[in-house]
Amino acid sequence: MDVKYINHFISAVNNTFTTMLGSSPERQGLSLKQHHVAQGDISSIIGFAGKLAHGSVALSFPQETALKIHAVMTGETLDKLNKDVQDTVGEIVNIIAGGAKTEFDQEGLSFHISIPTVVVGKDHTIIHKGSTPIVLLPFTWEGCSFVMEISLKLEGTPRRPIRQLAGEAF
Amino acid sequence: MKVLVVDDSATMRRIIIKNLNDAGFSDTVEAENGIEAISRMAGVELVLTDWNMPVMDGLSFVKEIRRNTAYANVPIVMITSIGAKKEVVEALKQGVNNYIVKPFTPAILIEKVKSVIPN
């Protein structure tokens, strides 16, 4: 997977947070994830399916982050991950996936995106189908943390191997 | 003016309705998918709809109401995270009057809404 494809997702995260939440997050690094356990208390995953690209993207949030996002988006302060917060998290991931899809489409890599699935609970699992490596991108936003997971398979030969990307700061 | 807001996300419906209310559009009705939206069309003068929804998606909903002569001229704004040119062209072809790509600001939302309201 070429580095620019990861940047499509990062760009979508920045645009979504800046427009809907008033400030952009900071990315903290990049690594490959070797297991399925989520880092947050609530996660949302969206699948991609197309002839030239398929996979999934997930965002996982600690409770504190999810509650803060919900409060900023809706003006409603809550203290648990109820149905409304789950809906907010699903919608944020939907907007990010749509933003990334738009950038891929401009490069001729069209795919459909699924409806978001939301999972709640300590140590829940996030399953990305297939054996494609999972790229893990941690972020901080307004003192809160969250991570994005990307598992994307492009048909054809990647310009550089994905393991090489993991050690790069871009 | 009665405005129908169609989105499977309750959070997004809440944001859209708040922005509409702040701009003076206080008569709103909600639906969470195309099927529900069809059943709530009576008296509606403007539709704001998402695309990617379960049960019946936004594009299918637009096709349905454009087939009905009673709603053939109701302005429709599609509000969706899908901003690819191909999708925008398809939506306009099926009868959508304007298109907003999420994420959006309140100013953009109201500007696009006003652009489709007849003078």
mmCIF file of C-alpha atoms in Angstrom:
data_model
loop_
_atom_site.group_PDB
_atom_site.id
_atom_site.type_symbol
_atom_site.label_atom_id
_atom_site.label_comp_id
_atom_site.label_asym_id
_atom_site.label_seq_id
_atom_site.Cartn_x
_atom_site.Cartn_y
_atom_site.Cartn_z
ATOM 1 C CA MET A 1 0.000 0.000 0.000
ATOM 2 C CA ASP A 2 1.450 3.353 -1.047
ATOM 3 C CA VAL A 3 1.913 5.962 1.681
ATOM 4 C CA LYS A 4 -0.405 8.369 -0.103
ATOM 5 C CA TYR A 5 -3.315 6.022 0.460
ATOM 6 C CA ILE A 6 -2.790 6.190 4.231
ATOM 7 C CA ASN A 7 -2.723 9.960 3.846
ATOM 8 C CA HIS A 8 -6.225 9.882 2.308
ATOM 9 C CA PHE A 9 -7.539 8.568 5.629
ATOM 10 C CA ILE A 10 -5.462 10.992 7.711
ATOM 11 C CA SER A 11 -6.708 13.865 5.581
ATOM 12 C CA ALA A 12 -10.316 12.694 6.057
ATOM 13 C CA VAL A 13 -9.828 12.520 9.858
ATOM 14 C CA ASN A 14 -8.367 16.046 9.927
ATOM 15 C CA ASN A 15 -11.124 17.478 7.723
ATOM 16 C CA THR A 16 -13.891 15.801 9.730
ATOM 17 C CA PHE A 17 -12.559 16.905 13.115
ATOM 18 C CA THR A 18 -11.796 20.448 11.976
ATOM 19 C CA THR A 19 -15.221 20.967 10.371
ATOM 20 C CA MET A 20 -17.496 19.092 12.795
ATOM 21 C CA LEU A 21 -15.536 19.443 16.048
ATOM 22 C CA GLY A 22 -13.682 22.736 15.642
ATOM 23 C CA SER A 23 -10.056 21.546 15.884
ATOM 24 C CA SER A 24 -7.827 19.020 14.195
ATOM 25 C CA PRO A 25 -6.226 16.045 15.951
ATOM 26 C CA GLU A 26 -2.481 15.343 16.061
ATOM 27 C CA ARG A 27 -1.164 12.061 14.750
ATOM 28 C CA GLN A 28 1.232 10.303 17.115
ATOM 29 C CA GLY A 29 2.935 7.732 14.899
ATOM 30 C CA LEU A 30 2.253 4.592 12.906
ATOM 31 C CA SER A 31 2.660 0.885 13.528
ATOM 32 C CA LEU A 32 1.320 -2.459 12.391
ATOM 33 C CA LYS A 33 -1.315 -4.067 14.603
ATOM 34 C CA GLN A 34 -0.781 -7.763 15.252
ATOM 35 C CA HIS A 35 -4.012 -8.652 17.090
ATOM 36 C CA HIS A 36 -7.752 -7.957 17.035
ATOM 37 C CA VAL A 37 -8.279 -6.424 20.486
ATOM 38 C CA ALA A 38 -9.477 -2.825 20.324
ATOM 39 C CA GLN A 39 -7.572 -0.115 22.133
ATOM 40 C CA GLY A 40 -10.689 1.894 22.981
ATOM 41 C CA ASP A 41 -13.992 1.343 24.802
ATOM 42 C CA ILE A 42 -16.070 2.008 21.684
ATOM 43 C CA SER A 43 -15.198 1.348 18.044
ATOM 44 C CA SER A 44 -16.829 1.698 14.671
ATOM 45 C CA ILE A 45 -15.787 -0.153 11.525
ATOM 46 C CA ILE A 46 -16.733 0.368 7.873
ATOM 47 C CA GLY A 47 -15.956 -2.009 5.019
ATOM 48 C CA PHE A 48 -14.877 -1.133 1.479
ATOM 49 C CA ALA A 49 -15.594 -3.254 -1.557
ATOM 50 C CA GLY A 50 -14.514 -2.569 -5.120
ATOM 51 C CA LYS A 51 -12.717 -4.122 -8.063
ATOM 52 C CA LEU A 52 -9.399 -2.394 -7.351
ATOM 53 C CA ALA A 53 -9.521 -1.811 -3.600
ATOM 54 C CA HIS A 54 -11.162 -3.519 -0.643
ATOM 55 C CA GLY A 55 -10.724 -3.660 3.112
ATOM 56 C CA SER A 56 -11.943 -1.722 6.120
ATOM 57 C CA VAL A 57 -11.269 1.243 8.369
ATOM 58 C CA ALA A 58 -12.056 1.432 12.083
ATOM 59 C CA LEU A 59 -11.743 4.112 14.715
ATOM 60 C CA SER A 60 -11.538 3.160 18.385
ATOM 61 C CA PHE A 61 -12.120 5.663 21.191
ATOM 62 C CA PRO A 62 -11.674 5.608 24.972
ATOM 63 C CA GLN A 63 -14.964 6.499 26.705
ATOM 64 C CA GLU A 64 -13.703 9.984 27.593
ATOM 65 C CA THR A 65 -12.964 10.802 23.938
ATOM 66 C CA ALA A 66 -16.274 9.467 22.637
ATOM 67 C CA LEU A 67 -18.252 11.422 25.250
ATOM 68 C CA LYS A 68 -16.349 14.609 24.406
ATOM 69 C CA ILE A 69 -16.940 14.182 20.658
ATOM 70 C CA HIS A 70 -20.655 13.634 21.305
ATOM 71 C CA ALA A 71 -20.820 16.714 23.539
ATOM 72 C CA VAL A 72 -19.115 18.954 20.969
ATOM 73 C CA MET A 73 -21.232 17.666 18.069
ATOM 74 C CA THR A 74 -24.614 17.746 19.778
ATOM 75 C CA GLY A 75 -24.261 19.983 22.832
ATOM 76 C CA GLU A 76 -25.370 17.072 25.030
ATOM 77 C CA THR A 77 -23.177 16.033 27.983
ATOM 78 C CA LEU A 78 -23.489 12.341 28.856
ATOM 79 C CA ASP A 79 -21.603 10.053 31.238
ATOM 80 C CA LYS A 80 -21.916 6.691 29.517
ATOM 81 C CA LEU A 81 -21.649 5.162 26.056
ATOM 82 C CA ASN A 82 -25.371 5.000 25.377
ATOM 83 C CA LYS A 83 -27.173 4.628 22.046
ATOM 84 C CA ASP A 84 -26.770 8.330 21.210
ATOM 85 C CA VAL A 85 -22.981 8.236 21.686
ATOM 86 C CA GLN A 86 -22.791 5.029 19.642
ATOM 87 C CA ASP A 87 -24.682 6.781 16.860
ATOM 88 C CA THR A 88 -22.287 9.743 16.987
ATOM 89 C CA VAL A 89 -19.238 7.480 16.781
ATOM 90 C CA GLY A 90 -20.740 5.568 13.847
ATOM 91 C CA GLU A 91 -21.478 8.803 12.022
ATOM 92 C CA ILE A 92 -17.970 10.218 12.569
ATOM 93 C CA VAL A 93 -16.457 7.060 11.062
ATOM 94 C CA ASN A 94 -18.989 7.174 8.221
ATOM 95 C CA ILE A 95 -17.918 10.738 7.354
ATOM 96 C CA ILE A 96 -14.221 9.812 7.524
ATOM 97 C CA ALA A 97 -14.701 6.736 5.319
ATOM 98 C CA GLY A 98 -16.701 8.814 2.831
ATOM 99 C CA GLY A 99 -13.984 11.474 2.760
ATOM 100 C CA ALA A 100 -11.290 8.882 2.070
ATOM 101 C CA LYS A 101 -13.479 7.236 -0.583
ATOM 102 C CA THR A 102 -13.803 10.575 -2.379
ATOM 103 C CA GLU A 103 -9.996 10.932 -2.568
ATOM 104 C CA PHE A 104 -9.533 7.342 -3.773
ATOM 105 C CA ASP A 105 -12.193 7.884 -6.412
ATOM 106 C CA GLN A 106 -10.275 10.858 -7.793
ATOM 107 C CA GLU A 107 -7.403 8.439 -8.465
ATOM 108 C CA GLY A 108 -9.625 5.940 -10.230
ATOM 109 C CA LEU A 109 -9.868 3.585 -7.235
ATOM 110 C CA SER A 110 -13.621 3.345 -6.761
ATOM 111 C CA PHE A 111 -15.282 1.253 -4.073
ATOM 112 C CA HIS A 112 -18.508 1.091 -2.131
ATOM 113 C CA ILE A 113 -18.592 1.676 1.605
ATOM 114 C CA SER A 114 -20.771 -0.240 4.051
ATOM 115 C CA ILE A 115 -23.023 1.044 6.819
ATOM 116 C CA PRO A 116 -20.914 1.546 10.005
ATOM 117 C CA THR A 117 -20.948 -1.121 12.715
ATOM 118 C CA VAL A 118 -20.400 0.046 16.309
ATOM 119 C CA VAL A 119 -19.041 -2.139 19.138
ATOM 120 C CA VAL A 120 -18.851 -1.159 22.824
ATOM 121 C CA GLY A 121 -17.044 -2.705 25.806
ATOM 122 C CA LYS A 122 -13.605 -3.221 27.334
ATOM 123 C CA ASP A 123 -11.267 -5.370 25.214
ATOM 124 C CA HIS A 124 -13.773 -5.895 22.402
ATOM 125 C CA THR A 125 -12.400 -7.117 19.109
ATOM 126 C CA ILE A 126 -12.213 -5.408 15.725
ATOM 127 C CA ILE A 127 -12.070 -7.898 12.885
ATOM 128 C CA HIS A 128 -10.700 -6.739 9.541
ATOM 129 C CA LYS A 129 -11.452 -9.489 7.023
ATOM 130 C CA GLY A 130 -8.609 -11.211 5.197
ATOM 131 C CA SER A 131 -4.890 -11.306 5.893
ATOM 132 C CA THR A 132 -4.051 -7.756 4.819
ATOM 133 C CA PRO A 133 -1.821 -5.999 7.388
ATOM 134 C CA ILE A 134 -3.574 -3.603 9.764
ATOM 135 C CA VAL A 135 -1.993 -0.150 9.996
ATOM 136 C CA LEU A 136 -2.533 1.495 13.384
ATOM 137 C CA LEU A 137 -2.514 5.299 13.627
ATOM 138 C CA PRO A 138 -2.831 6.857 17.096
ATOM 139 C CA PHE A 139 -4.121 10.438 17.458
ATOM 140 C CA THR A 140 -4.650 12.958 20.218
ATOM 141 C CA TRP A 141 -7.405 15.557 20.138
ATOM 142 C CA GLU A 142 -8.084 18.184 22.815
ATOM 143 C CA GLY A 143 -6.188 16.119 25.384
ATOM 144 C CA CYS A 144 -8.022 12.911 24.451
ATOM 145 C CA SER A 145 -6.735 9.931 22.491
ATOM 146 C CA PHE A 146 -8.099 7.629 19.794
ATOM 147 C CA VAL A 147 -6.724 5.280 17.145
ATOM 148 C CA MET A 148 -7.522 4.580 13.507
ATOM 149 C CA GLU A 149 -6.997 1.121 12.018
ATOM 150 C CA ILE A 150 -6.732 0.670 8.247
ATOM 151 C CA SER A 151 -6.665 -2.652 6.439
ATOM 152 C CA LEU A 152 -6.732 -1.984 2.712
ATOM 153 C CA LYS A 153 -5.850 -4.313 -0.125
ATOM 154 C CA LEU A 154 -5.176 -2.753 -3.500
ATOM 155 C CA GLU A 155 -5.191 -5.062 -6.503
ATOM 156 C CA GLY A 156 -1.814 -4.796 -8.249
ATOM 157 C CA THR A 157 1.724 -4.324 -7.006
ATOM 158 C CA PRO A 158 2.239 -1.722 -4.300
ATOM 159 C CA ARG A 159 5.026 0.731 -5.051
ATOM 160 C CA ARG A 160 6.657 0.029 -1.675
ATOM 161 C CA PRO A 161 6.060 -2.806 0.784
ATOM 162 C CA ILE A 162 3.794 -1.921 3.687
ATOM 163 C CA ARG A 163 6.349 -3.005 6.319
ATOM 164 C CA GLN A 164 8.681 -0.333 5.008
ATOM 165 C CA LEU A 165 5.999 2.302 5.648
ATOM 166 C CA ALA A 166 5.679 1.383 9.309
ATOM 167 C CA GLY A 167 9.096 2.827 10.086
ATOM 168 C CA GLU A 168 8.565 6.065 8.205
ATOM 169 C CA ALA A 169 7.518 9.383 9.686
ATOM 170 C CA PHE A 170 5.386 11.127 7.079
ATOM 171 C CA MET B 1 -41.975 25.643 5.144
ATOM 172 C CA LYS B 2 -42.141 21.973 6.207
ATOM 173 C CA VAL B 3 -38.730 20.290 5.874
ATOM 174 C CA LEU B 4 -38.159 16.513 5.939
ATOM 175 C CA VAL B 5 -34.730 15.433 7.240
ATOM 176 C CA VAL B 6 -33.779 11.851 6.335
ATOM 177 C CA ASP B 7 -30.665 10.272 7.869
ATOM 178 C CA ASP B 8 -30.046 6.970 9.670
ATOM 179 C CA SER B 9 -27.885 8.814 12.194
ATOM 180 C CA ALA B 10 -29.932 10.436 14.973
ATOM 181 C CA THR B 11 -26.916 12.630 15.747
ATOM 182 C CA MET B 12 -26.771 13.924 12.182
ATOM 183 C CA ARG B 13 -30.542 14.561 12.126
ATOM 184 C CA ARG B 14 -30.165 16.485 15.358
ATOM 185 C CA ILE B 15 -27.330 18.644 13.938
ATOM 186 C CA ILE B 16 -29.184 19.337 10.676
ATOM 187 C CA ILE B 17 -32.435 20.214 12.456
ATOM 188 C CA LYS B 18 -30.626 22.530 14.897
ATOM 189 C CA ASN B 19 -28.964 24.337 11.983
ATOM 190 C CA LEU B 20 -32.329 24.627 10.200
ATOM 191 C CA ASN B 21 -34.048 25.924 13.339
ATOM 192 C CA ASP B 22 -31.288 28.485 13.901
ATOM 193 C CA ALA B 23 -31.854 29.728 10.341
ATOM 194 C CA GLY B 24 -35.616 30.065 10.861
ATOM 195 C CA PHE B 25 -36.790 26.719 9.446
ATOM 196 C CA SER B 26 -38.744 25.569 12.490
ATOM 197 C CA ASP B 27 -41.207 23.120 10.909
ATOM 198 C CA THR B 28 -39.246 19.886 10.552
ATOM 199 C CA VAL B 29 -40.075 16.199 10.388
ATOM 200 C CA GLU B 30 -37.587 13.292 10.588
ATOM 201 C CA ALA B 31 -37.115 9.856 9.062
ATOM 202 C CA GLU B 32 -34.290 7.347 9.421
ATOM 203 C CA ASN B 33 -34.512 5.668 6.025
ATOM 204 C CA GLY B 34 -36.157 6.029 2.636
ATOM 205 C CA ILE B 35 -39.205 3.881 3.433
ATOM 206 C CA GLU B 36 -40.000 5.879 6.553
ATOM 207 C CA ALA B 37 -39.391 9.090 4.606
ATOM 208 C CA ILE B 38 -41.938 8.173 1.906
ATOM 209 C CA SER B 39 -44.577 7.719 4.613
ATOM 210 C CA ARG B 40 -43.820 11.210 5.966
ATOM 211 C CA MET B 41 -43.926 13.155 2.684
ATOM 212 C CA ALA B 42 -47.412 14.647 3.159
ATOM 213 C CA GLY B 43 -47.136 18.442 3.167
ATOM 214 C CA VAL B 44 -43.348 18.415 2.850
ATOM 215 C CA GLU B 45 -41.940 21.332 0.823
ATOM 216 C CA LEU B 46 -38.214 20.565 1.082
ATOM 217 C CA VAL B 47 -36.267 17.312 1.568
ATOM 218 C CA LEU B 48 -32.750 16.903 2.972
ATOM 219 C CA THR B 49 -31.599 13.303 2.642
ATOM 220 C CA ASP B 50 -28.554 11.185 3.337
ATOM 221 C CA TRP B 51 -27.469 8.617 0.716
ATOM 222 C CA ASN B 52 -25.953 5.676 2.600
ATOM 223 C CA MET B 53 -28.794 4.300 4.761
ATOM 224 C CA PRO B 54 -30.137 0.822 5.576
ATOM 225 C CA VAL B 55 -33.606 -0.420 4.470
ATOM 226 C CA MET B 56 -33.898 2.096 1.605
ATOM 227 C CA ASP B 57 -30.991 4.339 0.650
ATOM 228 C CA GLY B 58 -31.251 7.998 -0.302
ATOM 229 C CA LEU B 59 -30.934 7.534 -4.041
ATOM 230 C CA SER B 60 -33.730 4.936 -4.139
ATOM 231 C CA PHE B 61 -35.875 7.279 -2.044
ATOM 232 C CA VAL B 62 -35.242 10.149 -4.484
ATOM 233 C CA LYS B 63 -36.194 7.933 -7.436
ATOM 234 C CA GLU B 64 -39.416 6.919 -5.665
ATOM 235 C CA ILE B 65 -40.603 10.418 -4.898
ATOM 236 C CA ARG B 66 -39.649 11.761 -8.327
ATOM 237 C CA ARG B 67 -41.946 9.090 -9.835
ATOM 238 C CA ASN B 68 -44.853 10.464 -7.789
ATOM 239 C CA THR B 69 -46.382 13.489 -9.531
ATOM 240 C CA ALA B 70 -47.434 14.946 -6.172
ATOM 241 C CA TYR B 71 -43.775 15.290 -5.118
ATOM 242 C CA ALA B 72 -42.069 15.643 -8.485
ATOM 243 C CA ASN B 73 -41.203 19.303 -7.858
ATOM 244 C CA VAL B 74 -40.293 19.178 -4.158
ATOM 245 C CA PRO B 75 -36.692 20.470 -3.849
ATOM 246 C CA ILE B 76 -34.232 17.833 -2.636
ATOM 247 C CA VAL B 77 -30.774 18.394 -1.132
ATOM 248 C CA MET B 78 -28.613 15.309 -0.670
ATOM 249 C CA ILE B 79 -26.307 15.464 2.359
ATOM 250 C CA THR B 80 -23.805 12.643 2.286
ATOM 251 C CA SER B 81 -20.228 11.675 3.043
ATOM 252 C CA ILE B 82 -19.899 10.404 -0.544
ATOM 253 C CA GLY B 83 -18.394 13.280 -2.540
ATOM 254 C CA ALA B 84 -17.072 11.360 -5.547
ATOM 255 C CA LYS B 85 -17.925 13.075 -8.838
ATOM 256 C CA LYS B 86 -19.596 9.971 -10.258
ATOM 257 C CA GLU B 87 -22.005 9.773 -7.307
ATOM 258 C CA VAL B 88 -22.787 13.504 -7.411
ATOM 259 C CA VAL B 89 -23.612 13.300 -11.125
ATOM 260 C CA GLU B 90 -25.821 10.246 -10.543
ATOM 261 C CA ALA B 91 -27.719 11.985 -7.720
ATOM 262 C CA LEU B 92 -28.337 15.095 -9.844
ATOM 263 C CA LYS B 93 -29.460 12.902 -12.725
ATOM 264 C CA GLN B 94 -32.044 11.217 -10.497
ATOM 265 C CA GLY B 95 -33.578 14.527 -9.464
ATOM 266 C CA VAL B 96 -31.528 15.873 -6.569
ATOM 267 C CA ASN B 97 -31.407 19.696 -6.776
ATOM 268 C CA ASN B 98 -28.242 20.297 -4.757
ATOM 269 C CA TYR B 99 -25.601 18.274 -2.934
ATOM 270 C CA ILE B 100 -23.716 18.736 0.345
ATOM 271 C CA VAL B 101 -20.685 16.649 1.239
ATOM 272 C CA LYS B 102 -20.193 15.805 4.937
ATOM 273 C CA PRO B 103 -18.493 17.230 6.905
ATOM 274 C CA PHE B 104 -20.253 20.549 6.434
ATOM 275 C CA THR B 105 -20.521 23.850 8.299
ATOM 276 C CA PRO B 106 -23.894 25.389 9.245
ATOM 277 C CA ALA B 107 -23.230 28.177 6.720
ATOM 278 C CA ILE B 108 -22.784 25.717 3.846
ATOM 279 C CA LEU B 109 -25.912 23.794 4.851
ATOM 280 C CA ILE B 110 -28.104 26.894 4.898
ATOM 281 C CA GLU B 111 -26.569 28.287 1.696
ATOM 282 C CA LYS B 112 -27.377 25.066 -0.187
ATOM 283 C CA VAL B 113 -30.871 24.873 1.330
ATOM 284 C CA LYS B 114 -31.650 28.441 0.269
ATOM 285 C CA SER B 115 -30.309 27.742 -3.226
ATOM 286 C CA VAL B 116 -33.095 25.228 -3.935
ATOM 287 C CA ILE B 117 -36.028 27.090 -2.398
ATOM 288 C CA PRO B 118 -38.213 28.751 -5.031
ATOM 289 C CA ASN B 119 -38.411 32.571 -4.720
#
